Short mmCIF file of C-alpha atoms in Angstrom, two decimals:
data_model
loop_
_atom_site.label_atom_id
_atom_site.label_comp_id
_atom_site.label_asym_id
_atom_site.label_seq_id
_atom_site.Cartn_x
_atom_site.Cartn_y
_atom_site.Cartn_z
CA GLY A 1 -74.49 -16.32 40.11
CA GLY A 2 -75.80 -19.81 40.52
CA GLY A 3 -75.81 -22.07 43.54
CA ASP A 4 -73.53 -24.81 44.73
CA ASP A 5 -75.44 -27.36 42.67
CA VAL A 6 -73.57 -26.20 39.59
CA GLY A 7 -70.24 -25.71 41.27
CA ARG A 8 -67.42 -28.19 41.63
CA GLY A 9 -68.43 -31.23 43.56
CA GLY A 10 -72.14 -31.06 42.75
CA GLY A 11 -74.74 -30.87 39.99
CA SER A 12 -74.72 -32.39 36.56
CA ARG A 13 -71.54 -32.58 34.57
CA SER A 14 -73.15 -30.94 31.55
CA ARG A 15 -74.40 -27.97 33.53
CA ASN A 16 -71.09 -27.55 35.31
CA SER A 17 -69.33 -27.66 31.94
CA LEU A 18 -71.67 -25.00 30.58
CA VAL A 19 -70.84 -22.64 33.44
CA SER A 20 -67.13 -23.24 32.86
CA ASP A 21 -67.59 -22.51 29.16
CA VAL A 22 -69.34 -19.25 29.92
CA ILE A 23 -66.60 -18.11 32.32
CA CYS A 24 -63.80 -18.98 29.90
CA THR A 25 -65.55 -17.40 26.92
CA ALA A 26 -66.33 -14.23 28.88
CA SER A 27 -62.68 -14.01 29.93
CA ALA A 28 -61.54 -14.31 26.33
CA LEU A 29 -64.02 -11.70 25.08
CA LEU A 30 -63.09 -9.26 27.83
CA TYR A 31 -59.46 -9.63 26.79
CA LEU A 32 -60.09 -8.65 23.17
CA PRO A 33 -59.45 -4.89 23.59
CA PHE A 34 -55.92 -5.65 24.82
CA MET A 35 -54.87 -7.93 21.95
CA SER A 36 -52.29 -6.66 19.51
CA ARG A 37 -52.51 -9.41 16.86
CA VAL A 38 -54.72 -12.42 16.31
CA GLN A 39 -53.93 -15.28 13.97
CA VAL A 40 -57.47 -16.12 12.89
CA GLU A 41 -56.57 -18.49 10.08
CA GLY A 42 -54.34 -20.52 12.36
CA ALA A 43 -57.12 -20.95 14.90
CA ALA A 44 -59.52 -22.05 12.18
CA ALA A 45 -56.97 -24.51 10.81
CA ASN A 46 -56.85 -26.13 14.23
CA GLY A 47 -60.58 -26.69 14.14
CA THR A 48 -61.18 -24.31 17.02
CA SER A 49 -63.04 -21.43 15.36
CA GLY A 50 -66.39 -23.13 15.82
CA ARG A 51 -66.07 -23.38 19.59
CA MET A 52 -67.03 -20.49 21.83
CA ASP A 53 -66.03 -22.14 25.09
CA GLY A 54 -62.80 -20.17 25.46
CA ARG A 55 -60.72 -23.32 25.55
CA GLY A 56 -60.55 -24.39 21.93
CA GLY A 57 -60.26 -27.87 20.53
CA GLY A 58 -57.06 -29.56 19.49
CA GLY A 59 -53.99 -28.19 20.62
CA GLY A 60 -51.04 -26.32 19.77
CA GLY A 61 -49.37 -23.07 19.37
CA ALA A 62 -51.07 -22.02 16.12
CA GLY A 63 -53.50 -19.27 16.92
CA ARG A 64 -51.18 -17.59 19.40
CA ALA A 65 -52.44 -14.16 20.53
CA TYR A 66 -50.07 -11.26 21.05
CA MET A 67 -50.86 -8.94 23.93
CA GLY A 68 -50.79 -5.18 23.62
CA THR A 69 -53.20 -2.33 22.90
CA SER A 70 -54.61 -3.27 19.52
CA TYR A 71 -56.74 -5.96 17.95
CA ARG A 72 -58.17 -6.98 14.59
CA SER A 73 -60.41 -4.26 13.21
CA SER A 74 -62.94 -6.83 12.07
CA VAL A 75 -62.93 -8.81 15.30
CA GLY A 76 -66.49 -7.79 16.12
CA ALA A 77 -67.95 -9.39 13.02
CA GLY A 78 -69.55 -12.82 13.21
CA ALA A 79 -67.14 -15.70 12.84
CA SER A 80 -64.13 -13.49 13.52
CA VAL A 81 -65.15 -13.26 17.16
CA ALA A 82 -65.22 -17.04 17.46
CA ALA A 83 -61.86 -17.32 15.75
CA ALA A 84 -60.39 -14.59 17.94
CA VAL A 85 -61.59 -16.28 21.10
CA ALA A 86 -60.14 -19.56 19.92
CA ALA A 87 -56.85 -17.82 19.12
CA PHE A 88 -56.66 -16.37 22.61
CA ALA A 89 -57.58 -19.78 24.03
CA ALA A 90 -54.42 -21.15 22.43
CA HIS A 91 -52.46 -18.50 24.33
CA GLY A 92 -54.33 -19.33 27.54
CA ARG A 93 -53.23 -22.93 27.17
CA GLY A 94 -49.63 -21.79 27.14
CA GLY A 95 -48.92 -22.23 23.42
CA GLU A 96 -45.33 -21.34 22.55
CA ASP A 97 -45.44 -20.88 18.77
CA ALA A 98 -45.05 -17.12 18.36
CA ALA A 99 -44.22 -17.41 14.69
CA ALA A 100 -47.74 -18.56 13.86
CA ALA A 101 -49.10 -15.07 14.48
CA GLU A 102 -46.79 -13.32 12.07
CA SER A 103 -48.94 -13.92 8.97
CA GLY A 104 -52.29 -12.91 10.48
CA LEU A 105 -55.02 -10.88 8.82
CA GLY A 106 -55.13 -7.10 8.95
CA VAL A 107 -54.45 -5.50 12.29
CA GLY A 108 -56.41 -2.52 13.60
CA PHE A 109 -55.46 -0.35 16.56
CA VAL A 110 -57.51 0.66 19.56
CA ASP A 111 -57.08 4.25 20.61
CA GLU A 112 -55.37 4.60 23.98
CA GLU A 113 -58.34 6.59 25.24
CA VAL A 114 -60.61 3.68 24.41
CA VAL A 115 -58.35 1.29 26.33
CA ALA A 116 -58.36 3.67 29.28
CA PHE A 117 -62.16 3.81 29.11
CA VAL A 118 -62.37 0.00 29.07
CA LEU A 119 -60.07 -0.20 32.10
CA ARG A 120 -62.26 2.28 34.00
CA LEU A 121 -65.30 0.17 33.20
CA PHE A 122 -63.55 -3.03 34.32
CA SER A 123 -62.56 -1.34 37.56
CA ARG A 124 -66.09 -0.06 38.15
CA TRP A 125 -67.61 -3.43 37.28
CA GLN A 126 -65.24 -5.21 39.70
CA VAL A 127 -64.12 -7.60 36.96
CA VAL A 128 -61.14 -8.90 38.97
CA PRO A 129 -63.17 -9.89 42.09
CA ILE A 130 -65.84 -11.50 39.90
CA LEU A 131 -63.23 -13.56 38.07
CA VAL A 132 -61.53 -14.61 41.32
CA GLU A 133 -64.84 -15.82 42.75
CA ALA A 134 -66.19 -17.45 39.59
CA ALA A 135 -62.97 -19.18 38.54
CA GLY A 136 -62.21 -20.38 42.06
CA HIS A 137 -65.70 -21.80 42.48
CA TYR A 138 -66.57 -23.30 39.12
CA LEU A 139 -63.41 -24.11 37.16
CA ASP A 140 -61.11 -27.08 37.17
CA SER A 141 -57.39 -26.38 37.21
CA SER A 142 -57.14 -27.11 33.48
CA ASP A 143 -59.40 -24.11 32.79
CA PHE A 144 -57.68 -21.52 35.00
CA GLY A 145 -55.52 -20.10 32.21
CA LEU A 146 -58.01 -17.70 30.57
CA PRO A 147 -59.46 -15.93 33.64
CA VAL A 148 -56.08 -15.85 35.40
CA GLY A 149 -54.51 -14.42 32.24
CA LEU A 150 -57.07 -11.60 32.19
CA ILE A 151 -56.57 -10.90 35.90
CA ALA A 152 -52.82 -10.73 35.31
CA ARG A 153 -53.26 -8.35 32.35
CA LEU A 154 -55.38 -6.00 34.45
CA VAL A 155 -53.26 -6.12 37.61
CA LEU A 156 -49.87 -6.00 35.91
CA GLY A 157 -50.71 -3.65 33.07
CA GLY A 158 -53.99 -1.91 33.72
CA GLY A 159 -53.62 -0.39 37.16
CA HIS A 160 -51.04 1.71 38.93
CA ASP A 161 -48.05 1.12 41.16
CA GLY A 162 -47.90 1.63 44.85
CA GLY A 163 -51.53 2.31 45.70
CA ALA A 164 -51.76 5.93 44.51
CA GLU A 165 -54.55 7.17 42.31
CA SER A 166 -53.89 6.82 38.56
CA SER A 167 -55.00 9.89 36.63
CA GLY A 168 -57.78 10.31 39.19
CA GLU A 169 -59.44 7.07 38.14
CA GLY A 170 -58.31 4.84 40.99
CA LEU A 171 -57.65 1.81 38.79
CA ASP A 172 -56.17 -0.23 41.60
CA PHE A 173 -56.73 -3.73 40.26
CA ALA A 174 -54.05 -5.02 42.62
CA ALA A 175 -56.06 -3.86 45.65
CA GLN A 176 -59.18 -5.46 44.19
CA LEU A 177 -57.29 -8.72 43.75
CA VAL A 178 -56.01 -8.73 47.34
CA ARG A 179 -59.42 -7.90 48.80
CA SER A 180 -61.23 -10.52 46.74
CA VAL A 181 -58.76 -13.29 47.57
CA GLN A 182 -58.82 -12.36 51.26
CA ALA A 183 -62.63 -12.38 51.25
CA CYS A 184 -62.79 -15.77 49.55
CA GLN A 185 -64.40 -18.32 51.85
CA ARG A 186 -63.13 -21.29 49.88
CA HIS A 187 -59.87 -23.03 50.61
CA PRO A 188 -57.64 -22.95 48.74
CA ASN A 189 -58.34 -19.59 47.10
CA LEU A 190 -57.82 -19.18 43.37
CA LEU A 191 -54.16 -18.13 43.61
CA CYS A 192 -53.25 -20.98 45.95
CA ALA A 193 -55.23 -23.44 43.82
CA VAL A 194 -53.21 -22.47 40.75
CA LEU A 195 -49.94 -22.67 42.70
CA ALA A 196 -50.85 -26.16 43.89
CA THR A 197 -50.90 -27.40 40.30
CA ALA A 198 -47.14 -26.82 40.10
CA ARG A 199 -46.67 -30.10 41.92
CA LEU A 200 -48.20 -31.88 38.93
CA GLY A 201 -45.25 -31.01 36.69
CA GLU A 202 -45.24 -29.24 33.34
CA ARG A 203 -48.09 -31.22 31.82
CA GLY A 204 -50.38 -31.09 34.84
CA ALA A 205 -49.70 -27.51 35.90
CA SER A 206 -52.32 -24.89 35.22
CA ALA A 207 -51.77 -22.63 32.22
CA GLY A 208 -52.13 -19.78 34.68
CA LEU A 209 -49.21 -20.83 36.87
CA ALA A 210 -46.66 -18.35 35.47
CA ASP A 211 -49.26 -15.56 35.63
CA VAL A 212 -50.00 -16.25 39.30
CA VAL A 213 -46.29 -16.21 40.17
CA SER A 214 -46.05 -12.85 38.36
CA LEU A 215 -49.06 -11.55 40.30
CA LEU A 216 -47.55 -12.52 43.64
CA SER A 217 -44.24 -10.96 42.62
CA HIS A 218 -46.03 -7.74 41.65
CA LEU A 219 -47.85 -7.57 44.99
CA ALA A 220 -44.58 -8.13 46.85
CA ARG A 221 -42.87 -5.39 44.85
CA LEU A 222 -45.62 -2.83 45.40
CA THR A 223 -45.53 -2.63 49.18
CA PRO A 224 -44.37 -4.58 52.26
CA ASP A 225 -47.95 -4.26 53.51
CA HIS A 226 -48.68 -7.33 51.37
CA TYR A 227 -45.98 -9.45 52.97
CA GLU A 228 -48.09 -10.94 55.75
CA ARG A 229 -50.79 -12.28 53.45
CA LEU A 230 -48.25 -13.40 50.86
CA ARG A 231 -46.46 -15.41 53.52
CA SER A 232 -49.77 -17.04 54.45
CA TRP A 233 -50.58 -17.95 50.84
CA LEU A 234 -47.09 -19.29 50.14
CA ALA A 235 -46.97 -21.23 53.40
CA ASP A 236 -50.32 -22.83 52.58
CA SER A 237 -49.12 -23.99 49.18
CA GLY A 238 -45.51 -24.77 50.20
CA VAL A 239 -44.74 -24.49 46.52
CA LEU A 240 -41.70 -22.18 46.21
CA PRO A 241 -39.13 -25.02 46.22
CA VAL A 242 -41.19 -26.75 43.53
CA LEU A 243 -41.28 -23.61 41.41
CA LEU A 244 -37.49 -23.22 41.57
CA ARG A 245 -37.17 -26.79 40.21
CA HIS A 246 -40.01 -26.50 37.69
CA PRO A 247 -39.39 -27.90 34.18
CA SER A 248 -40.32 -24.54 32.62
CA ALA A 249 -37.48 -22.00 32.61
CA ASN A 250 -40.11 -19.24 32.47
CA VAL A 251 -41.62 -20.44 35.76
CA ARG A 252 -38.18 -20.82 37.38
CA ALA A 253 -37.21 -17.28 36.36
CA LYS A 254 -40.49 -15.84 37.67
CA ALA A 255 -40.04 -17.76 40.93
CA CYS A 256 -36.57 -16.25 41.40
CA ASN A 257 -38.02 -12.81 40.64
CA LEU A 258 -40.77 -13.45 43.21
CA ILE A 259 -38.21 -14.29 45.91
CA GLY A 260 -36.24 -11.17 45.00
CA ASN A 261 -39.35 -9.06 45.56
CA LEU A 262 -40.21 -10.90 48.78
CA CYS A 263 -36.83 -9.65 50.03
CA ARG A 264 -37.03 -6.23 48.41
CA HIS A 265 -38.37 -4.11 51.28
CA SER A 266 -37.17 -5.84 54.45
CA ASP A 267 -35.89 -9.09 55.99
CA PHE A 268 -39.47 -10.20 56.77
CA PHE A 269 -39.15 -13.32 54.59
CA TYR A 270 -35.60 -14.28 55.57
CA SER A 271 -36.66 -16.88 58.13
CA PHE A 272 -39.22 -18.23 55.65
CA LEU A 273 -36.53 -18.67 53.01
CA LEU A 274 -34.30 -20.46 55.48
CA GLU A 275 -37.10 -22.73 56.67
CA HIS A 276 -37.85 -23.90 53.12
CA GLY A 277 -34.24 -24.30 51.99
CA LEU A 278 -34.56 -21.56 49.37
CA PRO A 279 -31.08 -19.97 49.63
CA GLU A 280 -29.44 -23.23 48.55
CA LEU A 281 -31.92 -23.63 45.68
CA LEU A 282 -31.23 -20.06 44.55
CA ALA A 283 -27.52 -20.87 44.50
CA HIS A 284 -28.26 -23.82 42.21
CA CYS A 285 -30.29 -21.52 39.94
CA LEU A 286 -27.10 -19.52 39.31
CA ASP A 287 -25.92 -22.49 37.23
CA ASP A 288 -29.20 -22.78 35.31
CA ASP A 289 -29.01 -23.15 31.53
CA ASP A 290 -31.43 -20.24 31.12
CA ARG A 291 -29.94 -16.74 31.35
CA SER A 292 -33.14 -15.20 32.77
CA VAL A 293 -33.16 -17.71 35.61
CA ARG A 294 -29.54 -16.87 36.42
CA LYS A 295 -30.24 -13.12 36.25
CA PHE A 296 -33.20 -13.19 38.65
CA ALA A 297 -31.42 -15.63 40.95
CA CYS A 298 -28.61 -13.05 41.27
CA VAL A 299 -31.13 -10.36 42.16
CA ALA A 300 -32.84 -12.62 44.69
CA ILE A 301 -29.54 -13.48 46.38
CA GLY A 302 -28.53 -9.83 46.44
CA ASN A 303 -31.80 -8.87 48.13
CA ALA A 304 -31.58 -11.82 50.51
CA ALA A 305 -28.21 -10.43 51.68
CA PHE A 306 -29.17 -6.75 51.73
CA HIS A 307 -31.18 -6.16 54.92
CA ALA A 308 -29.48 -8.49 57.43
CA SER A 309 -26.77 -11.15 57.69
CA SER A 310 -29.02 -13.95 58.94
CA LEU A 311 -28.93 -15.76 55.58
CA TYR A 312 -25.19 -15.37 54.98
CA PRO A 313 -24.26 -18.92 56.03
CA ALA A 314 -26.91 -20.38 53.73
CA LEU A 315 -25.83 -18.08 50.88
CA LYS A 316 -22.16 -19.09 51.08
CA GLU A 317 -22.58 -21.61 48.28
CA ALA A 318 -23.64 -18.81 45.95
CA ILE A 319 -20.17 -17.23 45.97
CA ASP A 320 -18.51 -19.59 43.47
CA PRO A 321 -21.20 -19.33 40.77
CA LEU A 322 -21.45 -15.55 41.26
CA VAL A 323 -17.69 -15.24 40.72
CA SER A 324 -17.95 -17.47 37.64
CA ILE A 325 -20.67 -15.22 36.20
CA LEU A 326 -18.58 -12.14 36.92
CA ARG A 327 -15.55 -13.61 35.15
CA SER A 328 -17.49 -14.71 32.09
CA ARG A 329 -17.63 -12.25 29.22
CA SER A 330 -19.25 -14.66 26.80
CA SER A 331 -22.76 -16.05 26.76
CA PRO A 332 -24.09 -19.18 25.04
CA GLY A 333 -25.67 -18.17 21.76
CA GLY A 334 -24.99 -14.51 22.42
CA GLY A 335 -21.36 -14.08 21.47
CA ILE A 336 -18.73 -12.12 23.36
CA ASP A 337 -19.90 -9.20 25.51
CA HIS A 338 -23.55 -9.77 24.72
CA PRO A 339 -25.78 -7.11 26.36
CA ASP A 340 -27.71 -9.70 28.37
CA GLN A 341 -24.44 -11.02 29.74
CA ASP A 342 -23.54 -7.49 30.83
CA LYS A 343 -26.78 -7.29 32.77
CA LEU A 344 -26.10 -10.67 34.32
CA ARG A 345 -22.62 -9.59 35.41
CA CYS A 346 -24.11 -6.42 36.92
CA ASN A 347 -26.47 -8.52 39.02
CA ALA A 348 -23.62 -10.78 40.12
CA ALA A 349 -21.43 -7.83 41.14
CA ALA A 350 -24.21 -6.27 43.20
CA ALA A 351 -24.96 -9.60 44.92
CA LEU A 352 -21.29 -10.15 45.86
CA GLY A 353 -21.11 -6.68 47.37
CA ASN A 354 -24.20 -7.34 49.47
CA LEU A 355 -22.65 -10.51 50.91
CA ALA A 356 -20.37 -8.25 52.96
CA ARG A 357 -22.83 -5.43 53.54
CA LYS A 358 -24.13 -6.41 56.99
CA SER A 359 -21.31 -8.56 58.37
CA ARG A 360 -17.73 -9.67 57.77
CA MET A 361 -18.94 -13.26 58.22
CA LEU A 362 -18.24 -14.23 54.59
CA CYS A 363 -15.22 -12.02 53.94
CA ASP A 364 -12.70 -14.85 54.16
CA GLU A 365 -14.82 -16.91 51.75
CA LEU A 366 -15.15 -13.98 49.35
CA VAL A 367 -11.39 -13.50 49.32
CA GLU A 368 -10.49 -17.18 49.05
CA ARG A 369 -12.92 -17.82 46.22
CA GLY A 370 -11.66 -14.91 44.15
CA ALA A 371 -14.57 -12.47 44.48
CA VAL A 372 -12.38 -9.48 45.29
CA GLU A 373 -9.94 -10.09 42.43
CA ALA A 374 -12.84 -10.66 39.99
CA LEU A 375 -14.46 -7.36 41.01
CA VAL A 376 -11.19 -5.48 40.51
CA ALA A 377 -10.82 -7.07 37.07
CA VAL A 378 -14.32 -5.97 36.04
CA ALA A 379 -13.72 -2.49 37.47
CA GLU A 380 -10.71 -2.17 35.13
CA GLN A 381 -12.82 -2.77 32.06
CA GLU A 382 -14.14 0.20 30.13
CA GLY A 383 -17.90 -0.06 29.82
CA ARG A 384 -19.37 0.47 26.40
CA SER A 385 -22.04 3.09 25.82
CA ALA A 386 -25.50 1.79 25.06
CA SER A 387 -25.33 3.18 21.52
CA ALA A 388 -22.03 1.44 20.79
CA GLY A 389 -23.17 -2.08 21.54
CA ALA A 390 -25.91 -4.30 20.28
CA GLY A 391 -28.74 -2.03 21.33
CA GLY A 392 -29.55 -0.41 24.64
CA PRO A 393 -31.74 -2.61 26.85
CA GLY A 394 -33.87 -0.91 29.46
CA GLY A 395 -33.25 -0.91 33.17
CA ALA A 396 -36.39 -2.61 34.47
CA SER A 397 -34.37 -5.65 35.49
CA LEU A 398 -31.85 -3.52 37.39
CA PRO A 399 -33.59 -2.68 40.70
CA TRP A 400 -30.30 -1.59 42.24
CA ALA A 401 -29.39 0.89 39.48
CA THR A 402 -28.14 4.05 41.15
CA SER A 403 -29.84 6.45 38.72
CA ARG A 404 -31.99 6.63 35.62
CA ASP A 405 -28.81 7.06 33.57
CA ASP A 406 -27.41 3.85 35.07
CA ALA A 407 -30.59 1.97 34.26
CA GLY A 408 -30.61 3.11 30.65
CA ASP A 409 -26.89 2.48 30.06
CA VAL A 410 -26.62 -1.18 31.00
CA LEU A 411 -23.64 -1.85 28.80
CA ALA A 412 -21.55 0.64 30.79
CA LEU A 413 -22.86 -0.43 34.17
CA ALA A 414 -20.87 -3.56 35.06
CA PRO A 415 -17.63 -1.67 35.92
CA ARG A 416 -19.62 0.85 37.97
CA LEU A 417 -21.40 -1.89 39.91
CA ALA A 418 -18.10 -3.71 40.49
CA LEU A 419 -16.66 -0.53 41.99
CA PHE A 420 -19.78 0.03 44.06
CA ALA A 421 -19.44 -3.54 45.38
CA LEU A 422 -15.77 -2.90 46.18
CA ARG A 423 -16.78 0.16 48.18
CA THR A 424 -18.91 -2.17 50.34
CA LEU A 425 -16.21 -4.81 50.63
CA CYS A 426 -13.55 -2.27 51.52
CA ARG A 427 -15.34 -1.54 54.77
CA ARG A 428 -13.87 -4.88 55.89
CA ALA A 429 -10.16 -5.17 56.65
CA GLU A 430 -9.91 -8.64 55.10
CA CYS A 431 -11.19 -7.34 51.78
CA VAL A 432 -8.95 -4.26 51.88
CA ASP A 433 -5.94 -6.55 52.26
CA ALA A 434 -7.15 -8.63 49.32
CA VAL A 435 -7.52 -5.56 47.07
CA LEU A 436 -4.04 -4.36 47.99
CA ALA A 437 -2.63 -7.85 47.38
CA VAL A 438 -3.73 -7.75 43.73
CA ASP A 439 -2.31 -4.24 43.23
CA GLY A 440 -5.84 -2.87 43.30
CA VAL A 441 -4.88 0.74 43.98
CA ALA A 442 -2.77 1.06 40.83
CA ARG A 443 -5.22 -0.89 38.69
CA ILE A 444 -8.27 1.11 39.78
CA ARG A 445 -6.40 4.43 39.49
CA ALA A 446 -5.31 3.54 35.94
CA ALA A 447 -8.87 2.49 35.01
CA ALA A 448 -10.23 5.82 36.29
CA ALA A 449 -7.57 7.81 34.43
CA ARG A 450 -8.44 6.34 31.05
CA SER A 451 -12.23 6.28 31.53
CA SER A 452 -14.64 8.76 29.99
CA ASP A 453 -17.46 7.52 32.25
CA ALA A 454 -17.99 10.15 34.95
CA ALA A 455 -20.02 7.81 37.17
CA LYS A 456 -17.32 5.16 37.02
CA VAL A 457 -14.61 7.70 37.83
CA SER A 458 -16.61 8.91 40.84
CA HIS A 459 -16.99 5.37 42.21
CA ALA A 460 -13.29 4.68 41.57
CA GLN A 461 -12.22 7.77 43.47
CA LYS A 462 -14.31 6.76 46.47
CA VAL A 463 -12.80 3.26 46.47
CA LEU A 464 -9.29 4.70 46.22
CA LEU A 465 -9.97 7.03 49.14
CA GLN A 466 -11.16 4.09 51.25
CA LEU A 467 -8.07 2.09 50.35
CA LEU A 468 -5.69 4.94 51.04
CA GLU A 469 -7.31 5.66 54.40
CA ALA A 470 -7.18 1.97 55.33
CA ARG A 471 -3.52 1.72 54.27
CA GLY A 472 -2.70 4.83 56.29
#
């Protein structure tokens, strides 16, 4: 509630600050059921436990909150609430010290049914629309972190995918977010206002920046019905090139993931990407020092090449770094054949295959720059089972996985994806000639003969059939 006299641009500073404090504190308190661990002592040591404004005092990573489905059993008692709010405030400010939470006080667990009940209440109470309106109207960019963090928790973790009813409860927080932002009469709306802070650099950017990029990515992934409004919001902010160059690797990785989801369902965004010079920036992200940035850049490039060939000329510069990723079997700090490097090589193989999917336009480049030979070399390798390596990572980052088994067996997937990419390339005569030139038939046949991976053998047989038919 309240009129414009207490909003931004009017009213007394003290009253405006009070409203901001209430919004931030309410956001922190509403988040408490979803916390998994709270470092109360660390928050108190920072001098923040006495403040209930949801923003805390001095700064730092001590008092980091871990998100999940549990919270301190004593969090409802007196000073513990203040300390818990202060601890979450440290997280809302983007604190990075995860180790500080490891020595926290006793941890209690919220029953899943209780969490589900809380989510139903939040949906019924329209918490997301209220936060969008209140934060957009009353808060400065420095205070966006707490309410945006709660919105992200509800939309990304509390609702359902794709617009269907969830257990009959209809917890569609994503739909509530879209409706509330669309209905907002203020310009820019909350999401665009947070995005605009990216231009201020790492120190000036809102603590909610990474959360907003994740929200936009989630909306893009859910349905192409969101594409039109997403294009409007992103065009208004003009911020995607800034996000791909952002000092934070986390933001750069999320920006690449966002672009991948913008290209997930159709070529709707292809002209937008070209207009803003994003294909070239994605190619540069393939050389990023951060593995997550490289991984999501591969996915984005693969999706940008999947639906049409209109971006092929702009994506040409991605071929060299994709080939380099495919040839690398070591990863900085991860040792040889590290699981994350396997996932990265899978993404690179899929992207290279897509660069010949809709046109032969880049076939000469793919051959000259060694893409075909690199794919054959990976196809020869015997993938390791998930149980044999350093753990079995999940398949959430593998949108192109051909089955649930593929997604769960990442360590065995790179040779399969290389063969799948070769199946695409072998539709083009130039690529067939290149495979034959490196003795690909014999090499792939030998790899299939010694493999115990049925999926790999199946892909290999299909490639061999293509090659034999092309060779006559």
